[in-house]
CSV table of C-alpha atoms in Angstrom, one decimal:
chain,number,residue,atom,x,y,z
S,160,UNK,CA,-10.7,19.3,-15.0
S,161,UNK,CA,-10.7,17.1,-17.8
S,162,UNK,CA,-7.1,17.1,-19.2
S,163,UNK,CA,-3.7,16.6,-17.1
S,164,UNK,CA,-2.2,18.8,-18.4
S,165,UNK,CA,-4.2,21.6,-16.6
S,166,UNK,CA,-3.6,20.0,-13.4
S,167,UNK,CA,-0.8,21.1,-11.1
S,168,UNK,CA,1.6,18.4,-10.3
S,169,UNK,CA,5.3,17.8,-9.2
S,170,UNK,CA,7.6,14.9,-8.6
S,171,UNK,CA,9.5,15.0,-5.6
S,172,UNK,CA,12.6,13.1,-5.4
S,173,UNK,CA,16.1,12.2,-4.4
S,174,UNK,CA,19.6,11.6,-5.3
S,175,UNK,CA,19.7,8.6,-3.0
S,176,UNK,CA,16.9,7.1,-0.6
S,177,UNK,CA,17.3,8.3,3.2
S,178,UNK,CA,17.6,11.9,1.7
S,179,UNK,CA,14.7,13.0,3.8
S,180,UNK,CA,12.1,13.3,0.7
S,181,UNK,CA,9.3,11.2,3.0
S,182,UNK,CA,9.6,13.6,5.4
S,183,UNK,CA,9.8,17.1,3.4
S,184,UNK,CA,6.7,15.3,1.5
S,185,UNK,CA,4.7,14.9,4.3
S,186,UNK,CA,5.6,18.3,5.6
S,187,UNK,CA,4.8,20.1,1.8
S,188,UNK,CA,1.9,18.5,2.2
S,189,UNK,CA,0.8,19.5,5.6
S,190,UNK,CA,2.1,23.0,5.4
S,191,UNK,CA,0.3,23.6,1.8
S,192,UNK,CA,-3.1,21.8,3.4
S,193,UNK,CA,-2.6,24.4,6.4
S,194,UNK,CA,-2.5,27.4,3.5
S,195,UNK,CA,-5.5,25.9,2.3
S,196,UNK,CA,-4.5,24.0,-0.7
S,197,UNK,CA,-6.4,20.9,-1.2
S,198,UNK,CA,-2.9,18.6,-2.1
S,199,UNK,CA,-3.7,15.0,-3.7
S,200,UNK,CA,-0.8,12.7,-2.5
S,201,UNK,CA,0.5,9.9,-4.7
S,202,UNK,CA,3.4,7.5,-3.6
S,203,UNK,CA,5.8,5.6,-6.5
S,204,UNK,CA,6.3,1.9,-5.9
S,205,UNK,CA,4.0,-0.6,-3.9
S,206,UNK,CA,5.0,0.6,-0.5
S,207,UNK,CA,2.4,1.0,2.2
S,208,UNK,CA,3.7,2.7,5.1
S,209,UNK,CA,4.8,6.2,3.5
S,210,UNK,CA,1.3,6.4,2.1
S,211,UNK,CA,-0.1,6.3,5.2
S,212,UNK,CA,2.1,9.2,7.0
S,213,UNK,CA,1.1,10.9,3.2
S,214,UNK,CA,-2.4,10.8,3.2
S,215,UNK,CA,-2.5,11.5,7.1
S,216,UNK,CA,-0.4,14.7,6.5
S,217,UNK,CA,-2.8,15.6,3.5
S,218,UNK,CA,-6.5,14.7,5.0
S,219,UNK,CA,-7.1,12.2,2.1
S,220,UNK,CA,-5.7,9.2,0.8
S,221,UNK,CA,-2.8,8.5,-0.8
S,222,UNK,CA,-2.8,6.6,-3.8
S,223,UNK,CA,0.5,4.0,-5.5
S,224,UNK,CA,1.4,4.5,-8.9
S,225,UNK,CA,3.4,1.5,-9.8
S,226,UNK,CA,5.2,1.6,-13.2
S,227,UNK,CA,6.0,-2.1,-12.4
S,228,UNK,CA,2.5,-3.5,-11.9
S,229,UNK,CA,0.5,-0.4,-14.1
S,230,UNK,CA,0.4,0.9,-17.6
S,231,UNK,CA,1.2,4.3,-18.8
S,232,UNK,CA,-2.8,5.0,-19.1
S,233,UNK,CA,-3.7,3.5,-15.8
S,234,UNK,CA,-0.9,5.6,-13.9
S,235,UNK,CA,-2.5,8.8,-15.3
S,236,UNK,CA,-5.9,7.6,-15.7
S,237,UNK,CA,-5.3,7.1,-11.5
S,238,UNK,CA,-3.8,10.7,-10.9
S,239,UNK,CA,-6.4,12.7,-13.2
S,240,UNK,CA,-9.6,10.9,-12.0
S,241,UNK,CA,-8.6,11.0,-8.3
S,242,UNK,CA,-7.4,14.9,-8.3
S,243,UNK,CA,-10.9,15.2,-10.2
S,244,UNK,CA,-12.9,13.4,-7.7
S,245,UNK,CA,-11.7,15.0,-4.8
S,246,UNK,CA,-11.4,18.3,-5.9
S,247,UNK,CA,-7.3,18.1,-5.8
S,248,UNK,CA,-5.5,21.4,-6.3
S,249,UNK,CA,-2.2,19.7,-6.5
S,250,UNK,CA,-0.9,16.6,-7.3
S,251,UNK,CA,2.2,15.9,-5.0
S,252,UNK,CA,4.0,12.7,-6.0
S,253,UNK,CA,6.9,10.8,-3.9
S,254,UNK,CA,9.1,8.8,-5.6
S,255,UNK,CA,10.7,6.2,-4.3
S,256,UNK,CA,14.7,5.5,-3.6
S,257,UNK,CA,16.8,7.7,-6.1
S,258,UNK,CA,15.5,9.6,-9.1
S,259,UNK,CA,17.3,7.4,-11.8
S,260,UNK,CA,16.9,4.1,-9.7
S,261,UNK,CA,14.5,1.5,-10.6
S,262,UNK,CA,14.6,-2.5,-11.6
S,263,UNK,CA,15.0,-1.8,-15.6
S,264,UNK,CA,18.6,-1.2,-16.7
S,265,UNK,CA,16.8,1.3,-19.7
S,266,UNK,CA,15.3,3.2,-16.6
S,267,UNK,CA,11.8,2.2,-17.7
S,268,UNK,CA,10.3,2.2,-14.2
S,269,UNK,CA,12.4,4.8,-12.9
S,270,UNK,CA,10.9,8.5,-10.5
S,271,UNK,CA,12.3,10.3,-13.9
S,272,UNK,CA,10.1,7.5,-16.1
S,273,UNK,CA,7.1,8.3,-13.9
S,274,UNK,CA,7.7,12.1,-14.3
S,275,UNK,CA,8.1,11.7,-17.9
S,276,UNK,CA,4.7,9.8,-18.1
S,277,UNK,CA,2.9,12.2,-16.5
S,278,UNK,CA,5.2,15.5,-17.8
S,279,UNK,CA,5.5,16.8,-14.2
S,280,UNK,CA,8.2,18.6,-13.4
S,281,UNK,CA,11.0,17.5,-10.5
S,282,UNK,CA,11.8,18.7,-7.4
S,283,UNK,CA,15.2,17.0,-6.0
S,284,UNK,CA,15.8,16.9,-2.0
S,285,UNK,CA,19.8,16.6,-1.7
S,286,UNK,CA,21.0,15.8,1.7
S,287,UNK,CA,23.2,18.7,1.8
S,288,UNK,CA,25.4,17.9,4.8
S,289,UNK,CA,28.9,17.9,3.8
S,290,UNK,CA,28.6,19.5,0.5
S,291,UNK,CA,29.6,23.1,-0.7
S,292,UNK,CA,30.8,23.3,-4.0
S,293,UNK,CA,30.3,19.4,-4.6
S,294,UNK,CA,27.0,19.7,-5.1
S,295,UNK,CA,26.9,21.8,-8.9
S,296,UNK,CA,28.4,18.5,-10.5
S,297,UNK,CA,25.9,16.5,-8.8
S,298,UNK,CA,22.9,18.7,-10.1
S,299,UNK,CA,24.3,19.3,-13.7
S,300,UNK,CA,25.1,15.5,-14.2
S,301,UNK,CA,21.4,14.8,-13.0
S,302,UNK,CA,20.6,17.2,-15.7
S,303,UNK,CA,22.6,16.2,-18.7
S,304,UNK,CA,21.8,12.5,-18.1
S,305,UNK,CA,18.4,12.9,-19.0
S,306,UNK,CA,18.3,16.6,-20.7
S,307,UNK,CA,14.4,16.1,-21.5
S,308,UNK,CA,13.4,15.6,-18.0
S,309,UNK,CA,12.0,18.6,-16.3
S,310,UNK,CA,14.4,18.6,-13.4
S,311,UNK,CA,13.1,22.7,-12.1
S,312,UNK,CA,13.8,22.6,-8.4
S,313,UNK,CA,16.0,21.4,-5.5
S,314,UNK,CA,15.1,21.6,-1.7
S,315,UNK,CA,18.4,21.0,0.5
S,316,UNK,CA,18.1,19.1,3.4
S,317,UNK,CA,20.0,18.8,6.8
S,318,UNK,CA,21.6,22.1,6.0
S,319,UNK,CA,24.6,23.1,9.0
S,320,UNK,CA,23.2,26.6,9.5
S,321,UNK,CA,22.9,30.1,7.5
S,322,UNK,CA,26.5,29.9,6.2
S,323,UNK,CA,26.3,26.8,5.2
S,324,UNK,CA,22.9,27.5,3.3
S,325,UNK,CA,24.3,30.7,1.3
S,326,UNK,CA,27.3,29.1,0.2
S,327,UNK,CA,25.1,26.0,-1.6
S,328,UNK,CA,22.7,28.7,-3.1
S,329,UNK,CA,25.8,30.7,-4.0
S,330,UNK,CA,27.1,27.5,-6.2
S,331,UNK,CA,23.7,26.4,-7.5
S,332,UNK,CA,22.7,29.9,-8.8
S,333,UNK,CA,26.4,30.1,-10.6
S,334,UNK,CA,26.6,26.9,-11.9
S,335,UNK,CA,22.8,25.8,-12.7
S,336,UNK,CA,19.9,27.1,-13.7
S,337,UNK,CA,17.6,25.2,-10.9
S,338,UNK,CA,15.8,27.3,-8.7
S,339,UNK,CA,16.5,26.5,-5.1
S,340,UNK,CA,13.3,26.3,-3.6
S,341,UNK,CA,14.1,26.1,0.2
S,342,UNK,CA,16.4,24.6,2.9
S,343,UNK,CA,15.6,22.9,5.9
S,344,UNK,CA,18.3,22.9,8.7
S,345,UNK,CA,19.9,20.1,10.8
S,346,UNK,CA,17.0,19.4,13.5
S,347,UNK,CA,16.7,16.4,15.3
S,348,UNK,CA,13.2,17.1,15.9
S,349,UNK,CA,11.9,17.3,12.6
S,350,UNK,CA,13.3,13.3,12.4
S,351,UNK,CA,10.7,10.2,12.1
S,352,UNK,CA,11.0,6.7,14.2
S,353,UNK,CA,12.3,4.4,11.6
S,354,UNK,CA,11.8,0.3,12.0
S,355,UNK,CA,12.9,-2.8,9.7
S,356,UNK,CA,10.2,-1.7,7.1
S,357,UNK,CA,10.6,2.2,6.9
S,358,UNK,CA,8.8,4.6,8.5
S,359,UNK,CA,6.5,3.8,11.4
S,360,UNK,CA,3.0,3.9,10.0
S,361,UNK,CA,1.0,6.2,10.6
S,362,UNK,CA,-1.6,4.6,12.1
S,363,UNK,CA,0.7,2.8,14.7
S,364,UNK,CA,2.4,5.8,15.8
S,365,UNK,CA,0.9,7.4,19.1
S,366,UNK,CA,1.8,10.9,18.5
S,367,UNK,CA,1.4,10.8,14.9
S,368,UNK,CA,-0.4,14.2,14.2
S,369,UNK,CA,2.0,16.1,16.4
S,370,UNK,CA,4.8,14.8,14.4
S,371,UNK,CA,3.2,15.6,11.0
S,372,UNK,CA,2.7,19.5,12.6
S,373,UNK,CA,5.9,19.5,14.0
S,374,UNK,CA,7.4,18.8,10.4
S,375,UNK,CA,5.2,20.6,8.4
S,376,UNK,CA,5.9,23.7,11.0
S,377,UNK,CA,9.7,23.3,9.8
S,378,UNK,CA,8.7,23.1,6.2
S,379,UNK,CA,6.8,26.1,6.2
S,380,UNK,CA,9.6,28.3,7.7
S,381,UNK,CA,12.3,26.8,5.4
S,382,UNK,CA,10.8,26.3,1.9
S,383,UNK,CA,9.5,28.7,-0.5
S,384,UNK,CA,5.3,26.8,-0.9
S,385,UNK,CA,4.4,29.6,-3.3
S,386,UNK,CA,7.1,29.0,-5.7
S,387,UNK,CA,6.3,25.5,-5.1
S,388,UNK,CA,3.2,26.2,-6.4
S,389,UNK,CA,4.0,28.3,-8.8
S,390,UNK,CA,6.4,25.4,-10.0
S,391,UNK,CA,3.6,23.2,-10.1
S,392,UNK,CA,1.5,25.1,-12.4
S,393,UNK,CA,3.9,25.4,-14.8
S,394,UNK,CA,3.4,21.7,-15.2
S,395,UNK,CA,1.4,22.6,-18.5
S,396,UNK,CA,4.3,24.0,-20.3
S,397,UNK,CA,6.6,20.9,-19.5
S,398,UNK,CA,6.0,19.3,-23.1
S,399,UNK,CA,4.1,21.7,-24.9
S,400,UNK,CA,4.4,19.6,-28.4
S,401,UNK,CA,2.6,16.6,-26.3
S,402,UNK,CA,-0.6,15.5,-27.4
S,403,UNK,CA,-3.1,16.6,-24.8
S,404,UNK,CA,-4.1,14.2,-22.5
S,405,UNK,CA,-7.6,13.4,-21.9
S,406,UNK,CA,-8.7,10.5,-20.3
S,407,UNK,CA,-12.9,10.2,-19.8
S,408,UNK,CA,-13.3,6.8,-20.9
S,409,UNK,CA,-10.5,5.7,-18.5
S,410,UNK,CA,-11.4,7.7,-15.8
S,411,UNK,CA,-15.6,6.3,-16.5
S,412,UNK,CA,-14.4,2.7,-16.5
S,413,UNK,CA,-12.1,3.1,-13.1
S,414,UNK,CA,-14.8,4.7,-11.3
S,415,UNK,CA,-17.4,1.8,-12.5
S,416,UNK,CA,-15.4,-1.5,-13.1
S,417,UNK,CA,-15.9,-3.9,-12.3
S,418,UNK,CA,-19.1,-2.7,-14.0
S,419,UNK,CA,-21.1,-5.8,-12.8
S,420,UNK,CA,-22.1,-4.8,-9.0
S,421,UNK,CA,-23.4,-7.6,-7.0
S,422,UNK,CA,-27.0,-8.3,-6.2
S,423,UNK,CA,-26.9,-7.8,-2.6
S,424,UNK,CA,-24.8,-5.6,-0.1
S,425,UNK,CA,-22.3,-7.9,1.7
S,426,UNK,CA,-20.3,-6.9,4.7
S,427,UNK,CA,-16.7,-7.7,4.8
S,428,UNK,CA,-14.7,-7.6,7.8
S,429,UNK,CA,-11.4,-5.8,7.6
S,430,UNK,CA,-8.7,-5.5,10.5
S,431,UNK,CA,-7.9,-2.1,11.2
S,432,UNK,CA,-6.0,-1.3,14.2
S,433,UNK,CA,-2.4,-0.7,15.5
S,434,UNK,CA,-1.8,-5.0,14.3
S,435,UNK,CA,-3.0,-4.5,10.8
S,436,UNK,CA,-3.3,-1.4,8.3
S,437,UNK,CA,-1.9,-2.5,5.1
S,438,UNK,CA,-4.4,-2.2,2.3
S,439,UNK,CA,-4.8,0.0,-0.9
S,440,UNK,CA,-7.4,2.9,-0.8
S,441,UNK,CA,-7.9,2.0,-4.3
S,442,UNK,CA,-8.9,-1.7,-3.8
S,443,UNK,CA,-11.0,-0.8,-0.9
S,444,UNK,CA,-12.7,1.4,-3.3
S,445,UNK,CA,-13.1,-1.3,-6.0
S,446,UNK,CA,-14.8,-3.6,-3.1
S,447,UNK,CA,-16.8,-1.2,-2.2
S,448,UNK,CA,-17.9,-0.5,-5.9
S,449,UNK,CA,-19.1,-4.4,-5.9
S,450,UNK,CA,-21.5,-3.5,-3.3
S,451,UNK,CA,-19.3,-4.7,0.0
S,452,UNK,CA,-19.9,-2.8,3.0
S,453,UNK,CA,-16.3,-2.6,4.5
S,454,UNK,CA,-16.7,-3.2,8.7
S,455,UNK,CA,-13.6,-2.0,10.4
S,456,UNK,CA,-13.0,-4.5,13.7
S,457,UNK,CA,-9.7,-4.6,16.1
S,458,UNK,CA,-7.8,-7.4,16.5
S,459,UNK,CA,-6.3,-6.4,19.5
S,460,UNK,CA,-9.3,-4.4,21.6
S,461,UNK,CA,-12.7,-5.7,20.2
S,462,UNK,CA,-13.7,-8.8,22.0
S,463,UNK,CA,-16.3,-9.7,18.8
S,464,UNK,CA,-16.1,-9.6,15.5
S,465,UNK,CA,-19.2,-7.5,13.9
S,466,UNK,CA,-22.0,-9.2,13.6
S,467,UNK,CA,-23.6,-10.6,10.0
S,468,UNK,CA,-20.3,-10.9,8.4
S,469,UNK,CA,-20.2,-12.5,4.9
S,470,UNK,CA,-16.3,-12.6,4.7
S,471,UNK,CA,-13.0,-10.9,6.0
S,472,UNK,CA,-9.9,-9.5,4.9
S,473,UNK,CA,-6.8,-9.2,7.3
S,474,UNK,CA,-4.1,-7.6,5.5
S,475,UNK,CA,-0.5,-6.9,6.1
S,476,UNK,CA,0.7,-5.0,8.9
S,477,UNK,CA,3.4,-5.3,12.3
S,478,UNK,CA,1.8,-8.1,14.2
S,479,UNK,CA,4.9,-9.2,15.3
S,480,UNK,CA,4.9,-5.6,17.7
S,481,UNK,CA,1.4,-6.4,18.9
S,482,UNK,CA,2.1,-10.4,19.2
S,483,UNK,CA,1.1,-10.3,23.2
S,484,UNK,CA,-1.5,-8.0,22.8
S,485,UNK,CA,-3.2,-10.5,19.7
S,486,UNK,CA,-2.3,-13.5,21.9
S,487,UNK,CA,-4.3,-11.8,24.9
S,488,UNK,CA,-7.1,-11.4,23.0
S,489,UNK,CA,-8.2,-15.2,23.1
S,490,UNK,CA,-11.9,-14.8,22.9
S,491,UNK,CA,-11.9,-12.8,19.6
S,492,UNK,CA,-8.9,-15.2,18.0
S,493,UNK,CA,-11.1,-18.3,19.0
S,494,UNK,CA,-14.2,-16.3,17.0
S,495,UNK,CA,-12.0,-15.9,14.1
S,496,UNK,CA,-10.9,-19.4,13.7
S,497,UNK,CA,-14.8,-20.9,14.3
S,498,UNK,CA,-16.1,-18.5,11.8
S,499,UNK,CA,-13.1,-19.7,9.1
S,500,UNK,CA,-13.5,-23.7,10.0
S,501,UNK,CA,-17.2,-22.9,9.2
S,502,UNK,CA,-16.6,-21.6,5.9
S,503,UNK,CA,-16.4,-17.7,6.3
S,504,UNK,CA,-14.7,-16.7,2.8
S,505,UNK,CA,-10.8,-14.8,3.8
S,506,UNK,CA,-8.0,-13.2,2.9
S,507,UNK,CA,-5.1,-12.5,4.6
S,508,UNK,CA,-2.0,-10.9,3.2
S,509,UNK,CA,1.3,-11.2,5.1
S,510,UNK,CA,0.6,-10.1,8.5
S,511,UNK,CA,-2.7,-11.8,8.5
S,512,UNK,CA,-1.3,-15.2,7.4
S,513,UNK,CA,1.0,-14.5,10.3
S,514,UNK,CA,-1.7,-13.8,12.7
S,515,UNK,CA,-3.8,-16.6,11.5
S,516,UNK,CA,-1.1,-19.5,12.2
S,517,UNK,CA,-1.2,-21.4,15.2
S,518,UNK,CA,1.7,-19.1,17.0
S,519,UNK,CA,4.2,-16.0,16.2
S,520,UNK,CA,7.6,-16.5,17.2
S,521,UNK,CA,9.3,-13.3,18.1
S,522,UNK,CA,12.9,-12.6,19.8
S,523,UNK,CA,12.2,-16.7,21.2
S,524,UNK,CA,9.0,-16.3,22.7
S,525,UNK,CA,6.0,-17.9,21.0
S,526,UNK,CA,2.6,-16.1,20.9
S,527,UNK,CA,-0.5,-18.2,20.3
S,528,UNK,CA,-2.1,-16.7,17.3
S,529,UNK,CA,-5.6,-17.8,15.9
S,530,UNK,CA,-4.4,-21.2,15.0
S,531,UNK,CA,-6.6,-22.2,11.7
S,532,UNK,CA,-3.1,-22.4,9.7
S,533,UNK,CA,-1.8,-25.7,10.8
S,534,UNK,CA,1.9,-23.9,11.1
S,535,UNK,CA,4.1,-21.6,12.9
S,536,UNK,CA,5.6,-18.6,12.3
S,537,UNK,CA,8.9,-17.3,13.4
S,538,UNK,CA,10.0,-13.9,13.1
S,539,UNK,CA,14.2,-13.6,11.7
S,540,UNK,CA,16.5,-10.5,11.6
S,541,UNK,CA,16.7,-10.3,7.9
S,542,UNK,CA,14.2,-10.3,4.8
S,543,UNK,CA,12.9,-14.1,4.1
S,544,UNK,CA,10.7,-12.4,0.6
S,545,UNK,CA,11.5,-8.7,-0.4
S,546,UNK,CA,10.3,-7.3,-3.7
S,547,UNK,CA,8.0,-7.9,-6.3
S,548,UNK,CA,7.0,-11.1,-7.1
S,549,UNK,CA,5.7,-13.2,-10.3
S,550,UNK,CA,2.8,-15.4,-9.4
S,551,UNK,CA,0.6,-18.4,-11.5
S,552,UNK,CA,-2.6,-19.4,-10.5
S,553,UNK,CA,-2.9,-23.4,-9.9
S,554,UNK,CA,-5.7,-25.4,-10.1
S,555,UNK,CA,-6.3,-25.0,-6.6
S,556,UNK,CA,-7.3,-21.6,-6.5
S,557,UNK,CA,-10.4,-20.7,-4.6
S,558,UNK,CA,-12.0,-17.6,-6.5
S,559,UNK,CA,-12.0,-19.3,-9.9
S,560,UNK,CA,-8.9,-17.6,-11.0
S,561,UNK,CA,-8.0,-19.7,-14.0
S,562,UNK,CA,-5.3,-21.8,-13.7
S,563,UNK,CA,-2.3,-20.5,-14.9
S,564,UNK,CA,-3.3,-17.0,-14.9
S,565,UNK,CA,-0.2,-14.8,-14.6
S,566,UNK,CA,0.0,-11.9,-11.7
S,567,UNK,CA,2.5,-9.6,-10.9
S,568,UNK,CA,2.3,-8.7,-7.0
S,569,UNK,CA,4.8,-7.9,-4.1
S,570,UNK,CA,6.2,-9.4,-0.6
S,571,UNK,CA,8.1,-7.8,1.7
S,572,UNK,CA,8.2,-9.7,5.3
S,573,UNK,CA,10.9,-10.7,7.8
S,574,UNK,CA,9.0,-14.0,8.7
S,575,UNK,CA,8.8,-17.8,7.9
S,576,UNK,CA,6.1,-19.7,8.0
S,577,UNK,CA,6.6,-23.7,9.1
S,578,UNK,CA,3.9,-26.0,8.3
S,579,UNK,CA,3.6,-29.0,10.3
S,580,UNK,CA,0.8,-31.7,11.7
S,581,UNK,CA,-1.0,-33.0,12.8
S,582,UNK,CA,-2.5,-30.6,9.6
S,583,UNK,CA,-6.1,-30.3,8.9
S,584,UNK,CA,-8.3,-33.2,8.2
S,585,UNK,CA,-8.5,-35.1,4.8
S,586,UNK,CA,-12.0,-33.1,3.9
S,587,UNK,CA,-9.4,-30.2,4.2
S,588,UNK,CA,-6.0,-30.5,2.7
S,589,UNK,CA,-3.7,-28.0,2.6
S,590,UNK,CA,-3.2,-26.4,-0.9
S,591,UNK,CA,-2.1,-23.5,-2.2
S,592,UNK,CA,-3.6,-20.8,-5.4
S,593,UNK,CA,-0.4,-19.6,-6.4
S,594,UNK,CA,2.8,-21.2,-7.9
S,595,UNK,CA,5.7,-18.6,-7.3
S,596,UNK,CA,7.4,-17.8,-10.7
S,597,UNK,CA,9.7,-15.0,-8.9
S,598,UNK,CA,9.9,-14.3,-5.3
S,599,UNK,CA,10.0,-16.7,-2.1
S,600,UNK,CA,6.5,-16.8,-0.9
S,601,UNK,CA,5.6,-19.2,1.5
S,602,UNK,CA,8.3,-21.5,0.6
S,603,UNK,CA,10.2,-20.5,-2.5
S,604,UNK,CA,8.0,-22.7,-4.7
S,605,UNK,CA,4.2,-21.9,-3.3
S,606,UNK,CA,2.3,-19.0,-1.9
S,607,UNK,CA,-1.7,-18.5,-1.4
S,608,UNK,CA,-2.7,-21.5,1.3
S,609,UNK,CA,-6.1,-22.5,0.8
S,610,UNK,CA,-7.9,-24.0,3.9
S,611,UNK,CA,-11.7,-24.1,3.9
S,612,UNK,CA,-12.8,-20.9,2.2
S,613,UNK,CA,-9.3,-19.0,3.5
S,614,UNK,CA,-6.8,-17.7,1.0
S,615,UNK,CA,-3.2,-16.4,3.2
S,616,UNK,CA,-0.6,-15.4,1.1
S,617,UNK,CA,2.9,-13.8,1.8
S,618,UNK,CA,2.2,-11.5,-1.5
S,619,UNK,CA,0.2,-8.5,-1.4
S,620,UNK,CA,-2.0,-8.2,-4.7
S,621,UNK,CA,-3.1,-5.0,-6.2
S,622,UNK,CA,-6.1,-4.1,-8.2
S,623,UNK,CA,-3.7,-2.9,-11.6
S,624,UNK,CA,-2.3,-4.4,-14.5
S,625,UNK,CA,-5.4,-7.4,-15.1
S,626,UNK,CA,-5.2,-8.7,-11.7
S,627,UNK,CA,-9.0,-8.0,-10.5
S,628,UNK,CA,-8.6,-9.9,-7.0
S,629,UNK,CA,-11.6,-7.5,-5.4
S,630,UNK,CA,-13.8,-9.2,-8.3
S,631,UNK,CA,-12.9,-12.2,-7.9
S,632,UNK,CA,-12.8,-12.2,-4.0
S,633,UNK,CA,-16.2,-11.2,-4.0
S,634,UNK,CA,-17.5,-13.5,-6.3
S,635,UNK,CA,-16.6,-15.8,-3.6
S,636,UNK,CA,-18.3,-14.2,-0.8
S,637,UNK,CA,-21.3,-14.0,-2.6
S,638,UNK,CA,-21.4,-17.9,-3.8
S,639,UNK,CA,-20.9,-19.3,0.0
S,640,UNK,CA,-23.2,-16.1,1.2
S,641,UNK,CA,-26.0,-18.0,-2.0
S,642,UNK,CA,-25.1,-21.3,-0.8
S,643,UNK,CA,-25.4,-21.0,2.7
S,644,UNK,CA,-28.6,-19.0,2.1
S,645,UNK,CA,-30.4,-22.8,0.3
S,646,UNK,CA,-28.7,-24.8,2.8
S,647,UNK,CA,-30.6,-22.8,5.9
S,648,UNK,CA,-33.8,-22.6,4.1
S,649,UNK,CA,-33.6,-26.5,3.5
S,650,UNK,CA,-32.0,-27.6,6.9
S,651,UNK,CA,-29.0,-27.3,8.4
S,652,UNK,CA,-28.1,-31.2,7.7
S,653,UNK,CA,-27.5,-30.4,4.0
S,654,UNK,CA,-24.7,-28.2,4.6
S,655,UNK,CA,-21.5,-28.8,6.6
S,656,UNK,CA,-20.9,-26.4,9.7
S,657,UNK,CA,-24.2,-24.1,9.1
S,658,UNK,CA,-25.4,-24.5,12.4
S,659,UNK,CA,-22.2,-22.9,13.6
S,660,UNK,CA,-21.6,-20.6,10.8
S,661,UNK,CA,-25.2,-19.2,11.6
S,662,UNK,CA,-24.2,-17.9,14.4
S,663,UNK,CA,-21.9,-15.5,12.8
S,664,UNK,CA,-24.2,-15.1,9.8
S,665,UNK,CA,-27.5,-14.6,10.2
S,666,UNK,CA,-30.2,-16.1,7.8
S,667,UNK,CA,-31.8,-12.6,7.9
S,668,UNK,CA,-28.5,-11.3,6.7
S,669,UNK,CA,-28.1,-13.5,4.1
S,670,UNK,CA,-31.4,-13.1,2.5
S,671,UNK,CA,-31.4,-9.1,3.2
């Protein structure tokens, strides 16, 4: 499969958010997987949580498609390359919000625009509660708003019963040419637990697999899966006059870039547990392509860091829900603080930043954290920073990113960091890697706290749109490891903190 036109694909969208499209999408992934279909899931937008559920349901990583951060070529190449690499039978793309919603007035970053870019047929999920004949003008209006869009099918959700379903089907069949692919009844057993950021992450829900199995059973009993697959296979007919897409060059670049691997393997510790789990799979793949071995560790249950680490990556998550357990693991907190203070290159995003502060206050109760960041984190009832951000690299960026470099990213945090004295020593003053051109970051003006070899931000970066953060981070890790190795050979007195750092990064590991 070297051409996107040969790839069965479908985009699942809705009239508005909270219509149940994520529940139905993960149910479709799991139900089709149970029938032997290899489903490669994708999620529109920067969200971490829905992709964790979709990936768990499909049994393979879910990748984000973000028109705000990615070019159309990057989006097409990612879809095709991940389906080719994993032998996917179907690309199932879940939209976000409503079909025509998005930042741009012209809809250029909407779900509909993404469907156009991928020439993907669209299935609309409709929350049918309280609707009968009124569903017809809704669907006809969506078709008329963008006549070129391949709006092919509808799944009725939260249907009140067989009589309600019959009325809805009769109306749709009489007034529209859209195919009704299924009708899912109102069923509390299909509900999923929610929290302020949306759905509970799949790596945190204790009974995630049971939830997915229950939803898959309900979807399989209510949706015509064969008809859905047939619709997806007709994607080649969506735009018959469009030029054939063949992205072999882009795929090769995606699989090999950055083209220059580091000379030696590096060991990067990655926090992966019920407190931290927000990582983009393609970013992880980029780190591995650069020669890094990603070594998971558990901030709640592990008493020691993994041995011979060259760097740390602590991503986002929900440290506030595990604050008591994180605080109780004092031994690991102390090791992390000592390692960072000794110069271990570390990248922390959002939840990771919160964990590295002195304390985290949740509902008025303070929990001690790692303590390497001279400040306190406080949780709030409403978001402090939410949405896409525009960053500009400062002269203090620790990874060698040229000053003035513009980067797009996103933030979503309910916490604020209050920097306070006594601060770091004069040898390690507080500096910031990013200036905020849009968004909040740490203080509304800056983000990316730089202390020792730590970069800690509220902003979430992704390796798309020219933002090759894995390359810059790994280059920093390699630089520090080389400096440590030379210092160890010449004597510990020639390099600050080398004695304590050597307890975490052995000379054998530095020279291997």
